[in-house]
Amino acid sequence: MSGGYRFARFQLVPTVGQLVFRARCEVCEEMGPRVETGDAAMMWVVFHWEDHPDHTVYRELSSTPYVVELRS
Ligand SMILES: [Zn+2]
């Protein structure tokens, strides 16, 4: 996780909040639902692969909440 991002007038700081995970098929770019764990996200791959056995490359996406803090 990044420590944050500094800009001229404000900085983005990681904040308390639920991480969001999703799985994405790298073949057709379809994405699974937004869920709270990587394990839950990657369960979508089971169903997607059963429907598309030739789709064999996936990516786990995770996102972190940030808050804007003004710089003085
Ligand atoms: Zn696919």
Coordinates of N, CA, C and O and ligand atoms in Angstrom, one line a residue:
M1 N 0.8 -1.2 0.0 CA 0.0 0.0 0.0 C 0.9 1.2 0.0 O 1.9 1.3 0.7
S2 N 0.5 2.2 -0.8 CA 1.2 3.5 -0.8 C 1.0 4.3 0.5 O 0.0 4.1 1.2
G3 N 2.0 5.1 0.8 CA 1.9 6.0 1.9 C 1.1 7.2 1.6 O 0.7 8.0 2.5
G4 N 0.7 7.4 0.4 CA -0.1 8.6 0.0 C 0.5 9.2 -1.2 O 1.5 8.8 -1.8
Y5 N -0.2 10.3 -1.7 CA 0.2 11.0 -2.9 C 0.1 12.5 -2.6 O -1.0 13.0 -2.1
R6 N 1.2 13.2 -2.9 CA 1.2 14.7 -2.6 C 1.0 15.4 -3.9 O 1.6 15.2 -4.9
F7 N 0.1 16.4 -3.8 CA -0.1 17.4 -4.9 C 0.1 18.8 -4.3 O 0.3 19.0 -3.1
A8 N 0.0 19.8 -5.2 CA 0.3 21.2 -4.8 C -0.5 21.6 -3.6 O -0.1 22.2 -2.7
R9 N -1.9 21.4 -3.7 CA -2.8 22.0 -2.8 C -3.3 21.0 -1.7 O -3.9 21.4 -0.7
F10 N -3.1 19.7 -2.0 CA -3.6 18.7 -1.1 C -2.8 17.4 -1.2 O -2.0 17.3 -2.1
Q11 N -3.1 16.5 -0.3 CA -2.5 15.2 -0.4 C -3.6 14.2 -0.2 O -4.6 14.4 0.5
L12 N -3.4 13.0 -0.8 CA -4.3 11.9 -0.7 C -3.6 10.9 0.3 O -2.5 10.5 0.1
V13 N -4.4 10.6 1.4 CA -3.8 9.8 2.4 C -4.7 8.6 2.6 O -5.9 8.7 2.6
P14 N -4.1 7.4 2.7 CA -4.9 6.2 2.9 C -5.8 6.4 4.2 O -5.3 6.9 5.2
T15 N -7.0 6.0 4.1 CA -7.9 6.2 5.2 C -8.5 4.9 5.7 O -8.4 3.9 5.0
V16 N -9.2 4.9 6.8 CA -9.8 3.7 7.3 C -11.0 3.4 6.4 O -11.8 4.3 6.1
G17 N -11.2 2.2 6.1 CA -12.3 1.8 5.2 C -12.0 0.4 4.7 O -10.9 -0.1 4.7
Q18 N -13.1 -0.2 4.2 CA -13.0 -1.5 3.6 C -12.2 -1.6 2.3 O -12.5 -0.8 1.4
L19 N -11.3 -2.4 2.2 CA -10.6 -2.7 0.9 C -11.7 -3.3 0.0 O -12.6 -4.0 0.5
V20 N -11.6 -3.1 -1.3 CA -12.5 -3.7 -2.3 C -11.6 -4.5 -3.2 O -10.6 -4.1 -3.7
F21 N -12.1 -5.7 -3.4 CA -11.4 -6.7 -4.3 C -12.3 -7.1 -5.5 O -13.6 -7.1 -5.3
R22 N -11.7 -7.3 -6.7 CA -12.5 -7.8 -7.8 C -11.5 -8.7 -8.6 O -10.3 -8.5 -8.6
A23 N -12.1 -9.6 -9.3 CA -11.3 -10.4 -10.3 C -11.7 -9.9 -11.7 O -12.8 -9.6 -12.0
R24 N -10.7 -10.0 -12.6 CA -10.9 -9.6 -14.0 C -10.3 -10.6 -14.9 O -9.2 -11.0 -14.7
C25 N -11.1 -11.0 -15.9 CA -10.6 -11.9 -16.9 C -9.7 -11.1 -17.9 O -10.2 -10.0 -18.4
E26 N -8.5 -11.5 -18.1 CA -7.6 -10.7 -18.9 C -7.8 -11.0 -20.4 O -7.2 -10.4 -21.3
V27 N -8.7 -12.0 -20.7 CA -9.0 -12.3 -22.1 C -10.1 -11.5 -22.6 O -10.0 -10.8 -23.7
C28 N -11.2 -11.4 -21.9 CA -12.4 -10.6 -22.4 C -12.7 -9.4 -21.5 O -13.6 -8.6 -21.9
E29 N -11.9 -9.2 -20.5 CA -12.0 -8.0 -19.6 C -13.3 -7.9 -18.8 O -13.6 -6.9 -18.2
E30 N -14.1 -9.0 -18.8 CA -15.2 -9.1 -17.9 C -14.7 -9.1 -16.4 O -13.7 -9.6 -16.1
M31 N -15.5 -8.4 -15.5 CA -15.1 -8.4 -14.1 C -16.1 -9.0 -13.2 O -17.3 -8.9 -13.5
G32 N -15.6 -9.6 -12.1 CA -16.5 -10.1 -11.1 C -17.1 -9.1 -10.2 O -16.7 -7.9 -10.4
P33 N -17.9 -9.4 -9.3 CA -18.5 -8.4 -8.4 C -17.5 -7.8 -7.4 O -16.4 -8.4 -7.1
R34 N -17.8 -6.7 -6.8 CA -17.0 -6.0 -5.8 C -17.2 -6.8 -4.5 O -18.4 -6.9 -4.1
V35 N -16.2 -7.3 -3.9 CA -16.3 -8.0 -2.6 C -15.2 -7.6 -1.6 O -14.4 -6.8 -2.0
E36 N -15.3 -8.2 -0.4 CA -14.4 -7.7 0.6 C -13.1 -8.5 0.8 O -12.3 -8.1 1.6
T37 N -12.9 -9.6 0.1 CA -11.7 -10.4 0.3 C -11.2 -10.9 -1.1 O -12.0 -11.0 -2.0
G38 N -9.9 -11.1 -1.2 CA -9.4 -11.7 -2.4 C -10.0 -13.1 -2.7 O -10.2 -13.4 -3.9
D39 N -10.1 -13.9 -1.7 CA -10.7 -15.2 -1.8 C -12.1 -15.1 -2.5 O -12.4 -15.9 -3.4
A40 N -12.9 -14.2 -1.9 CA -14.3 -14.1 -2.5 C -14.2 -13.6 -3.9 O -15.0 -14.1 -4.8
A41 N -13.3 -12.7 -4.2 CA -13.2 -12.2 -5.6 C -12.8 -13.2 -6.6 O -13.4 -13.3 -7.6
M42 N -11.9 -14.1 -6.2 CA -11.4 -15.1 -7.1 C -12.3 -16.3 -7.3 O -12.2 -17.0 -8.2
M43 N -13.4 -16.4 -6.4 CA -14.4 -17.5 -6.7 C -15.1 -17.2 -8.0 O -15.6 -18.2 -8.6
W44 N -15.2 -16.0 -8.4 CA -15.9 -15.6 -9.6 C -15.2 -16.3 -10.8 O -15.8 -16.7 -11.8
V45 N -13.9 -16.5 -10.7 CA -13.1 -17.2 -11.8 C -13.6 -18.6 -12.0 O -13.7 -19.0 -13.2
V46 N -14.0 -19.3 -11.0 CA -14.5 -20.7 -11.1 C -15.7 -20.7 -12.1 O -15.7 -21.5 -13.1
F47 N -16.6 -19.8 -11.9 CA -17.8 -19.7 -12.8 C -17.5 -19.2 -14.2 O -18.0 -19.7 -15.2
H48 N -16.7 -18.2 -14.2 CA -16.3 -17.6 -15.5 C -15.5 -18.7 -16.4 O -15.8 -18.8 -17.6
W49 N -14.6 -19.4 -15.8 CA -13.8 -20.4 -16.5 C -14.7 -21.5 -17.0 O -14.5 -22.0 -18.1
E50 N -15.7 -21.9 -16.2 CA -16.6 -23.0 -16.6 C -17.4 -22.6 -17.9 O -17.6 -23.4 -18.7
D51 N -17.7 -21.3 -18.0 CA -18.5 -20.8 -19.2 C -17.5 -20.6 -20.3 O -17.9 -20.6 -21.5
H52 N -16.2 -20.3 -20.0 CA -15.3 -19.9 -21.1 C -13.9 -20.6 -20.8 O -13.0 -20.0 -20.3
P53 N -13.9 -21.9 -21.1 CA -12.7 -22.7 -20.7 C -11.4 -22.2 -21.4 O -10.3 -22.5 -20.9
D54 N -11.5 -21.4 -22.5 CA -10.3 -20.9 -23.1 C -9.8 -19.6 -22.5 O -8.8 -19.0 -22.9
H55 N -10.6 -19.1 -21.5 CA -10.1 -17.8 -20.8 C -9.3 -18.3 -19.6 O -9.9 -18.7 -18.5
T56 N -8.0 -18.2 -19.7 CA -7.2 -18.8 -18.6 C -6.2 -17.8 -17.9 O -5.4 -18.2 -17.2
V57 N -6.4 -16.5 -18.2 CA -5.5 -15.5 -17.5 C -6.4 -14.5 -16.8 O -7.4 -13.9 -17.4
Y58 N -6.2 -14.4 -15.5 CA -7.0 -13.5 -14.6 C -6.1 -12.6 -13.8 O -4.9 -12.8 -13.7
R59 N -6.8 -11.5 -13.3 CA -6.1 -10.6 -12.5 C -6.9 -10.3 -11.3 O -8.1 -10.1 -11.4
E60 N -6.2 -10.2 -10.1 CA -6.9 -9.8 -8.9 C -6.7 -8.3 -8.7 O -5.6 -7.9 -8.7
L61 N -7.8 -7.6 -8.6 CA -7.7 -6.1 -8.4 C -8.1 -5.8 -7.0 O -9.0 -6.4 -6.4
S62 N -7.3 -4.9 -6.3 CA -7.7 -4.5 -5.0 C -7.6 -3.0 -5.0 O -6.8 -2.4 -5.6
S63 N -8.5 -2.3 -4.2 CA -8.4 -0.9 -4.1 C -8.5 -0.4 -2.7 O -9.1 -1.1 -1.8
T64 N -7.8 0.7 -2.4 CA -7.7 1.2 -1.1 C -8.4 2.6 -1.0 O -8.2 3.4 -1.9
P65 N -9.2 2.9 0.0 CA -9.8 4.2 0.1 C -8.8 5.2 0.6 O -7.9 5.0 1.4
Y66 N -9.0 6.4 0.0 CA -8.1 7.6 0.3 C -9.0 8.8 0.7 O -10.1 8.9 0.2
V67 N -8.4 9.7 1.4 CA -9.1 10.9 1.8 C -8.2 12.1 1.4 O -7.0 12.0 1.5
V68 N -8.8 13.2 1.0 CA -8.1 14.4 0.7 C -7.8 15.2 1.9 O -8.7 15.4 2.7
E69 N -6.5 15.6 2.1 CA -6.2 16.5 3.2 C -5.5 17.7 2.6 O -4.5 17.6 1.9
L70 N -6.1 18.9 2.9 CA -5.5 20.1 2.4 C -4.2 20.4 3.0 O -3.9 20.1 4.1
R71 N -3.3 21.0 2.1 CA -1.9 21.3 2.6 C -1.9 22.8 2.9 O -2.5 23.6 2.1
S72 N -1.2 23.3 3.9 CA -1.2 24.7 4.2 C 0.0 25.3 3.6 O 0.9 24.7 3.1
Ligands
ZN1 ZN -13.3 -14.0 -20.0

